[in-house]
Coordinates of N, CA and C in Angstrom, one line a residue:
M1 N -11.3 17.1 -4.9 CA -12.8 16.8 -5.5 C -13.2 17.4 -6.5
A2 N -14.2 16.9 -7.0 CA -15.0 17.0 -8.2 C -16.0 18.4 -7.6
Q3 N -16.4 18.8 -6.3 CA -17.2 20.1 -6.2 C -17.1 20.3 -4.7
A4 N -17.4 21.7 -4.5 CA -17.2 22.0 -3.1 C -17.8 21.3 -2.4
K5 N -17.4 21.8 -1.0 CA -17.9 20.8 0.0 C -19.5 21.7 0.8
T6 N -19.7 22.7 0.3 CA -20.8 23.4 0.8 C -21.7 23.0 0.0
D7 N -21.9 22.2 -1.1 CA -22.9 21.4 -2.1 C -23.7 21.0 -1.2
P8 N -25.0 20.8 -1.0 CA -26.1 19.9 -0.1 C -26.0 18.2 -0.7
N9 N -26.2 18.0 -1.8 CA -26.3 17.2 -2.9 C -24.9 16.3 -2.6
Y10 N -23.7 17.0 -2.3 CA -22.1 16.6 -2.7 C -22.0 16.0 -1.2
K11 N -21.5 14.5 -1.4 CA -21.4 13.7 -0.2 C -20.6 12.4 -0.5
V12 N -19.1 12.5 -0.2 CA -18.4 11.3 0.0 C -18.7 10.1 0.9
I13 N -18.8 9.3 -0.2 CA -19.3 8.1 0.5 C -18.1 6.7 1.1
A14 N -17.2 6.8 0.5 CA -16.4 6.1 0.8 C -14.8 6.3 0.1
E15 N -14.0 6.3 0.6 CA -12.6 6.8 0.1 C -11.7 5.6 0.2
N16 N -10.8 5.5 -0.6 CA -9.5 4.7 -0.6 C -8.3 5.2 -0.2
R17 N -8.1 5.7 0.5 CA -7.0 6.1 1.4 C -5.6 5.6 0.9
R18 N -5.7 4.5 1.2 CA -4.6 3.6 1.1 C -3.7 3.4 -0.3
A19 N -4.4 3.8 -1.1 CA -4.5 3.9 -2.8 C -3.5 4.8 -3.2
R20 N -2.9 5.8 -2.6 CA -2.0 6.6 -3.2 C -0.8 6.3 -2.0
F21 N -0.9 5.5 -1.4 CA 0.3 5.1 -0.7 C 1.1 4.0 -1.8
D22 N -0.1 3.0 -1.7 CA 0.5 1.5 -2.4 C 0.4 2.0 -4.1
Y23 N 0.1 3.0 -4.6 CA 0.1 3.2 -6.1 C 0.6 4.5 -6.5
A24 N 1.3 4.5 -7.9 CA 1.4 6.2 -8.0 C 0.6 6.6 -9.1
I25 N -0.4 7.2 -8.8 CA -1.4 7.7 -9.6 C -1.2 8.4 -10.6
E26 N -1.3 8.3 -11.8 CA -1.0 9.4 -13.0 C -2.2 10.1 -13.5
R27 N -3.0 9.6 -13.6 CA -4.2 10.4 -14.2 C -5.4 9.5 -13.5
D28 N -6.5 10.3 -13.0 CA -7.9 10.3 -12.8 C -8.9 10.8 -13.4
L29 N -10.2 9.6 -13.4 CA -11.4 9.5 -14.1 C -12.7 9.8 -13.6
E30 N -13.6 10.5 -13.7 CA -14.7 10.3 -13.1 C -15.4 9.2 -14.0
C31 N -16.1 8.3 -13.6 CA -17.3 7.3 -14.3 C -18.7 7.3 -13.5
G32 N -19.4 7.1 -13.9 CA -20.7 6.2 -13.4 C -21.0 4.9 -13.2
I33 N -21.5 4.7 -12.1 CA -22.1 3.2 -11.5 C -23.3 3.0 -11.9
M34 N -23.3 1.6 -12.5 CA -24.7 1.3 -12.2 C -25.5 0.3 -11.1
L35 N -26.3 0.8 -10.7 CA -26.5 0.6 -9.0 C -28.1 0.4 -9.4
E36 N -28.5 -1.0 -8.6 CA -29.7 -1.2 -7.9 C -30.4 -0.2 -6.8
G37 N -32.0 -0.3 -6.8 CA -32.6 0.7 -5.7 C -32.0 0.8 -4.4
S38 N -31.9 -0.6 -4.0 CA -31.4 -1.0 -2.7 C -30.2 -0.5 -2.2
E39 N -29.1 -0.8 -3.1 CA -27.6 -0.1 -3.3 C -27.5 1.2 -3.3
V40 N -28.3 1.8 -3.8 CA -28.7 3.7 -3.6 C -29.0 3.9 -2.2
K41 N -30.0 3.2 -1.6 CA -30.3 3.4 -0.5 C -29.2 3.4 0.5
S42 N -29.0 1.9 0.3 CA -27.4 1.7 1.2 C -26.3 2.9 1.3
L43 N -25.6 3.0 0.1 CA -25.1 4.3 0.0 C -25.4 5.1 0.8
R44 N -26.5 5.8 0.6 CA -27.2 7.3 1.2 C -27.3 6.9 2.7
A45 N -27.3 5.6 3.4 CA -27.0 5.4 4.3 C -25.5 5.6 5.3
G46 N -24.6 5.4 4.2 CA -23.2 5.1 4.2 C -22.8 3.8 4.6
G47 N -23.0 2.7 4.1 CA -22.5 1.3 4.2 C -21.9 1.0 2.9
S48 N -20.3 1.5 3.0 CA -20.1 0.9 1.5 C -18.3 1.2 2.1
N49 N -17.4 0.1 1.5 CA -16.0 0.0 1.1 C -15.2 0.0 -0.4
I50 N -14.4 0.4 -0.5 CA -13.8 0.3 -1.9 C -12.6 0.0 -1.6
A51 N -12.1 -0.2 -0.4 CA -10.6 -0.3 -0.1 C -9.9 -1.8 -0.9
E52 N -10.8 -2.8 -0.7 CA -10.0 -4.1 -1.5 C -10.6 -4.2 -2.8
S53 N -11.0 -3.5 -3.4 CA -11.8 -3.4 -4.8 C -10.6 -2.7 -5.7
Y54 N -10.9 -3.1 -7.3 CA -10.6 -2.8 -8.4 C -11.2 -2.4 -9.5
A55 N -10.8 -2.1 -10.6 CA -12.0 -1.8 -11.7 C -10.9 -2.7 -13.1
T56 N -11.6 -3.1 -13.7 CA -11.1 -4.2 -14.8 C -11.7 -3.8 -16.3
V57 N -11.1 -3.9 -17.4 CA -12.1 -3.8 -18.4 C -12.3 -5.1 -19.2
D58 N -13.2 -5.8 -19.2 CA -13.8 -7.0 -19.6 C -14.8 -7.1 -20.6
N59 N -14.2 -7.8 -22.1 CA -15.4 -7.6 -22.9 C -16.1 -6.7 -23.3
G60 N -14.7 -5.5 -23.7 CA -15.4 -3.9 -24.0 C -16.0 -3.4 -23.2
E61 N -16.2 -3.7 -21.7 CA -16.8 -2.7 -20.3 C -16.1 -3.0 -19.3
L62 N -16.5 -1.7 -18.7 CA -15.5 -1.5 -17.0 C -16.4 -2.1 -16.4
W63 N -15.7 -2.6 -15.1 CA -16.5 -3.4 -14.0 C -15.7 -3.2 -12.8
L64 N -16.1 -2.8 -12.1 CA -15.9 -2.4 -10.0 C -15.9 -4.1 -9.4
V65 N -14.9 -4.6 -9.0 CA -14.9 -5.6 -8.8 C -14.8 -5.5 -7.2
N66 N -15.2 -6.5 -6.3 CA -15.1 -6.5 -5.0 C -15.2 -5.5 -4.2
S67 N -16.4 -4.6 -4.6 CA -16.6 -3.5 -4.0 C -17.7 -4.0 -2.8
Y68 N -17.7 -3.4 -1.5 CA -18.6 -4.0 -0.5 C -19.6 -2.6 -0.4
I69 N -21.4 -3.2 -0.5 CA -22.1 -2.2 -0.8 C -23.1 -3.1 0.5
A70 N -23.5 -2.4 1.8 CA -24.0 -3.0 3.2 C -25.4 -3.5 2.2
P71 N -25.8 -4.4 3.0 CA -27.5 -4.6 2.9 C -28.0 -4.0 3.2
Y72 N -29.2 -3.4 2.6 CA -30.2 -2.3 2.7 C -31.4 -3.1 3.6
E73 N -31.4 -3.0 4.9 CA -32.5 -3.6 5.9 C -34.1 -3.8 5.3
Q74 N -34.4 -2.6 5.0 CA -35.8 -2.4 4.8 C -36.1 -2.5 3.2
A75 N -35.3 -3.3 2.2 CA -35.7 -3.8 1.2 C -35.8 -5.3 1.4
K76 N -37.0 -5.9 1.3 CA -37.2 -6.8 2.0 C -37.6 -8.2 0.6
M77 N -37.6 -8.2 -0.5 CA -37.9 -8.5 -1.5 C -36.6 -8.3 -2.9
F78 N -36.2 -7.2 -3.0 CA -35.4 -6.8 -4.0 C -33.6 -6.7 -3.4
K79 N -33.5 -7.5 -2.7 CA -32.0 -7.5 -1.8 C -31.2 -7.6 -3.0
H80 N -29.8 -7.1 -2.6 CA -28.6 -6.9 -3.6 C -27.6 -7.7 -3.2
E81 N -26.9 -8.6 -4.1 CA -25.6 -8.8 -3.6 C -24.5 -7.9 -3.3
E82 N -23.9 -8.2 -2.0 CA -22.9 -7.3 -1.2 C -21.9 -7.1 -2.2
R83 N -21.1 -7.8 -2.5 CA -20.0 -8.1 -3.6 C -19.9 -8.3 -4.9
R84 N -21.1 -8.5 -5.2 CA -21.1 -8.3 -6.7 C -20.1 -7.3 -8.2
R85 N -20.2 -7.5 -9.4 CA -19.5 -6.6 -10.2 C -20.4 -5.8 -10.7
R86 N -20.1 -4.7 -10.5 CA -21.1 -3.3 -10.9 C -20.2 -2.6 -12.3
K87 N -21.4 -2.3 -13.2 CA -20.7 -1.8 -14.4 C -20.5 -0.8 -14.0
L88 N -19.1 0.2 -14.9 CA -18.5 1.4 -14.9 C -19.4 2.0 -16.1
L89 N -19.5 3.3 -16.3 CA -20.1 3.9 -17.3 C -19.3 4.5 -17.6
V90 N -17.9 4.9 -18.9 CA -17.5 5.8 -19.3 C -17.4 5.8 -20.9
S91 N -17.2 6.4 -21.2 CA -17.3 6.8 -22.9 C -16.3 5.6 -23.5
R92 N -16.8 5.5 -25.0 CA -16.1 4.6 -25.9 C -14.5 4.9 -25.7
K93 N -14.0 6.3 -26.0 CA -13.0 6.7 -26.1 C -12.2 6.3 -25.1
E94 N -12.7 7.1 -23.8 CA -11.8 6.6 -22.5 C -11.7 5.4 -22.2
L95 N -12.6 4.5 -22.5 CA -12.8 2.7 -22.3 C -11.7 2.2 -23.2
A96 N -11.3 2.8 -24.5 CA -10.0 2.6 -25.2 C -8.8 2.7 -24.4
D97 N -8.9 4.2 -23.7 CA -7.6 4.9 -23.3 C -7.3 3.6 -21.7
L98 N -8.3 3.5 -20.8 CA -8.1 2.4 -19.9 C -7.6 0.9 -20.5
W99 N -8.2 0.3 -21.8 CA -7.9 -0.5 -22.3 C -6.4 -0.9 -22.4
N100 N -5.9 0.5 -23.1 CA -4.6 0.3 -23.6 C -3.4 0.3 -22.3
A101 N -4.3 1.4 -21.3 CA -3.3 1.7 -20.5 C -2.9 0.1 -19.4
T102 N -4.4 -0.6 -19.3 CA -4.3 -1.9 -18.7 C -3.1 -2.9 -19.2
Q103 N -3.4 -3.0 -20.7 CA -3.1 -3.7 -21.4 C -1.3 -3.7 -21.9
R104 N -1.4 -2.7 -22.4 CA 0.0 -2.8 -22.7 C 1.1 -2.1 -21.9
K105 N 0.6 -0.8 -21.1 CA 1.4 -0.1 -20.2 C 1.8 -1.2 -19.0
G106 N 1.1 -1.9 -18.6 CA 0.7 -2.4 -17.5 C 0.5 -2.0 -16.5
M107 N -0.7 -0.7 -16.6 CA -1.2 0.1 -15.6 C -2.6 -1.1 -14.3
T108 N -2.8 0.2 -13.6 CA -3.8 -1.0 -12.8 C -4.9 0.6 -12.5
L109 N -6.0 0.1 -12.5 CA -7.3 1.5 -12.7 C -7.7 0.7 -11.0
V110 N -7.6 1.7 -10.2 CA -7.5 1.4 -8.8 C -9.0 2.6 -8.3
P111 N -9.9 2.2 -8.1 CA -10.6 3.1 -7.5 C -10.3 4.2 -6.0
L112 N -10.3 5.5 -5.9 CA -10.2 6.4 -5.3 C -11.1 6.9 -4.4
V113 N -12.1 7.0 -5.0 CA -13.4 7.9 -4.2 C -14.9 7.4 -4.9
L114 N -15.8 7.0 -3.7 CA -17.1 6.6 -4.6 C -17.9 8.1 -3.5
Y115 N -18.6 8.7 -4.3 CA -19.3 9.9 -3.6 C -20.8 10.2 -5.0
F116 N -21.5 11.3 -4.1 CA -22.7 11.6 -4.7 C -22.4 12.6 -5.3
N117 N -22.7 13.5 -6.5 CA -21.9 14.7 -7.1 C -23.2 15.5 -6.9
H118 N -23.1 16.9 -7.3 CA -23.9 17.9 -7.2 C -25.3 17.8 -7.8
R119 N -25.8 16.6 -8.4 CA -26.8 16.2 -8.8 C -27.3 15.2 -8.3
G120 N -27.0 14.6 -7.4 CA -27.1 13.6 -6.7 C -27.0 11.9 -6.9
R121 N -25.9 11.7 -8.2 CA -25.8 10.8 -8.9 C -24.7 10.2 -8.3
A122 N -24.7 8.6 -8.4 CA -23.3 7.8 -7.5 C -22.5 8.1 -8.9
K123 N -21.4 8.7 -8.2 CA -19.9 8.5 -9.2 C -18.8 7.6 -8.4
L124 N -18.2 7.4 -9.5 CA -17.1 7.0 -8.6 C -15.4 7.6 -9.2
K125 N -14.6 7.7 -8.7 CA -13.3 8.4 -9.5 C -12.4 6.9 -8.8
I126 N -11.9 6.9 -10.4 CA -11.0 5.8 -10.6 C -9.4 6.3 -11.2
G127 N -8.2 5.8 -10.3 CA -7.1 6.4 -10.6 C -6.2 5.3 -11.7
I128 N -5.7 5.8 -12.4 CA -4.4 4.8 -13.6 C -3.5 4.9 -13.1
A129 N -2.9 3.8 -12.5 CA -1.8 3.9 -11.3 C -1.1 2.7 -11.7
K130 N 0.2 3.4 -11.6 CA 1.7 2.4 -11.5 C 1.9 1.7 -10.2
G131 N 1.8 0.4 -9.9 CA 2.3 0.3 -8.2 C 3.6 0.3 -8.1
K132 N 3.6 0.9 -6.7 CA 4.8 1.5 -5.9 C 5.7 0.3 -5.5
K133 N 7.1 0.3 -5.7 CA 7.8 -0.6 -4.5 C 8.2 -0.4 -3.4
N134 N 8.7 -0.9 -2.1 CA 9.3 -0.8 -1.2 C 9.9 0.9 -0.8
H135 N 10.7 0.6 -1.8 CA 11.7 1.8 -1.2 C 11.1 3.3 -2.2
D136 N 10.2 3.2 -2.7 CA 9.0 4.4 -3.1 C 8.4 4.7 -2.0
K137 N 7.9 3.6 -1.4 CA 6.9 3.8 -0.2 C 7.6 4.6 1.0
R138 N 9.1 3.3 1.1 CA 9.9 4.4 2.1 C 9.8 5.9 2.0
E139 N 10.5 6.3 0.7 CA 10.6 7.9 0.0 C 9.5 8.6 0.4
A140 N 8.4 7.7 0.3 CA 7.1 8.8 0.3 C 6.8 9.2 1.9
Q141 N 7.0 8.1 2.6 CA 7.1 8.0 4.3 C 7.8 9.5 4.3
A142 N 9.0 9.3 4.0 CA 10.7 9.9 4.7 C 9.5 11.6 4.1
K143 N 9.3 11.6 3.0 CA 9.0 13.5 2.6 C 8.2 13.7 3.7
R144 N 6.6 12.8 3.5 CA 5.6 13.2 4.5 C 6.2 13.6 5.7
D145 N 6.8 12.5 6.8 CA 7.6 12.9 7.9 C 8.1 14.5 7.9
W146 N 8.8 14.6 7.3 CA 9.9 15.5 6.7 C 8.9 16.7 6.7
S147 N 7.9 17.0 6.0 CA 7.2 18.0 6.2 C 6.3 18.4 7.2
R148 N 5.8 17.3 8.0 CA 5.2 17.6 9.5 C 6.1 17.8 10.7
Q149 N 7.0 17.4 10.2 CA 8.4 17.8 11.4 C 8.6 19.7 11.0
K150 N 8.6 19.9 9.4 CA 8.8 21.2 9.4 C 8.0 22.1 9.9
Q151 N 6.3 21.8 9.5 CA 5.7 22.4 10.0 C 5.6 22.7 11.5
R152 N 6.0 21.8 12.0 CA 6.1 21.8 14.1 C 7.2 23.1 14.3
L153 N 8.6 22.5 13.8 CA 9.2 23.5 13.9 C 8.7 24.8 13.8
L154 N 8.2 25.1 12.5 CA 7.9 26.8 12.2 C 6.6 27.3 13.3
K155 N 5.5 26.0 13.6 CA 4.7 26.8 14.3 C 5.4 27.0 15.9
D156 N 6.2 26.1 16.3 CA 7.2 26.3 17.2 C 7.5 27.4 17.6
H157 N 8.3 28.1 16.2 CA 8.8 29.5 16.5 C 7.9 30.4 16.0
S158 N 6.9 30.6 16.0 CA 6.1 31.4 15.7 C 5.2 31.9 16.4

């Protein structure tokens, strides 16, 4: 992660654990996210899901699509849409790199972690990834199972 877990402001809101199983993450990138006030309050309460979402470059801007932020009950007048597109904030150079990766190389932009950083700002870590085939997933699962079995054997013999 970006910061040590002892930092009082650092807090993981949502994590896409399935992404590392379905995709081969080549590199990751931290980006800001434009939120409304009720969305920030809802995130602080812990109501979010990024498992089914993805990022896309559209008209020279980076967008987070299909992410869920629960409605904030105390916001009477200024409620937000739960699954609206949210703009992600990156530099122009990073945006050009992301566009090249998605359009020319056939990569996918997958959100990995949504969190508050040490300054209390909401950040999203996206991964530039290539989809895994079924045999790649089986291979990763077998390797994970072997390491678990090896740890158990070492623990039993000590």
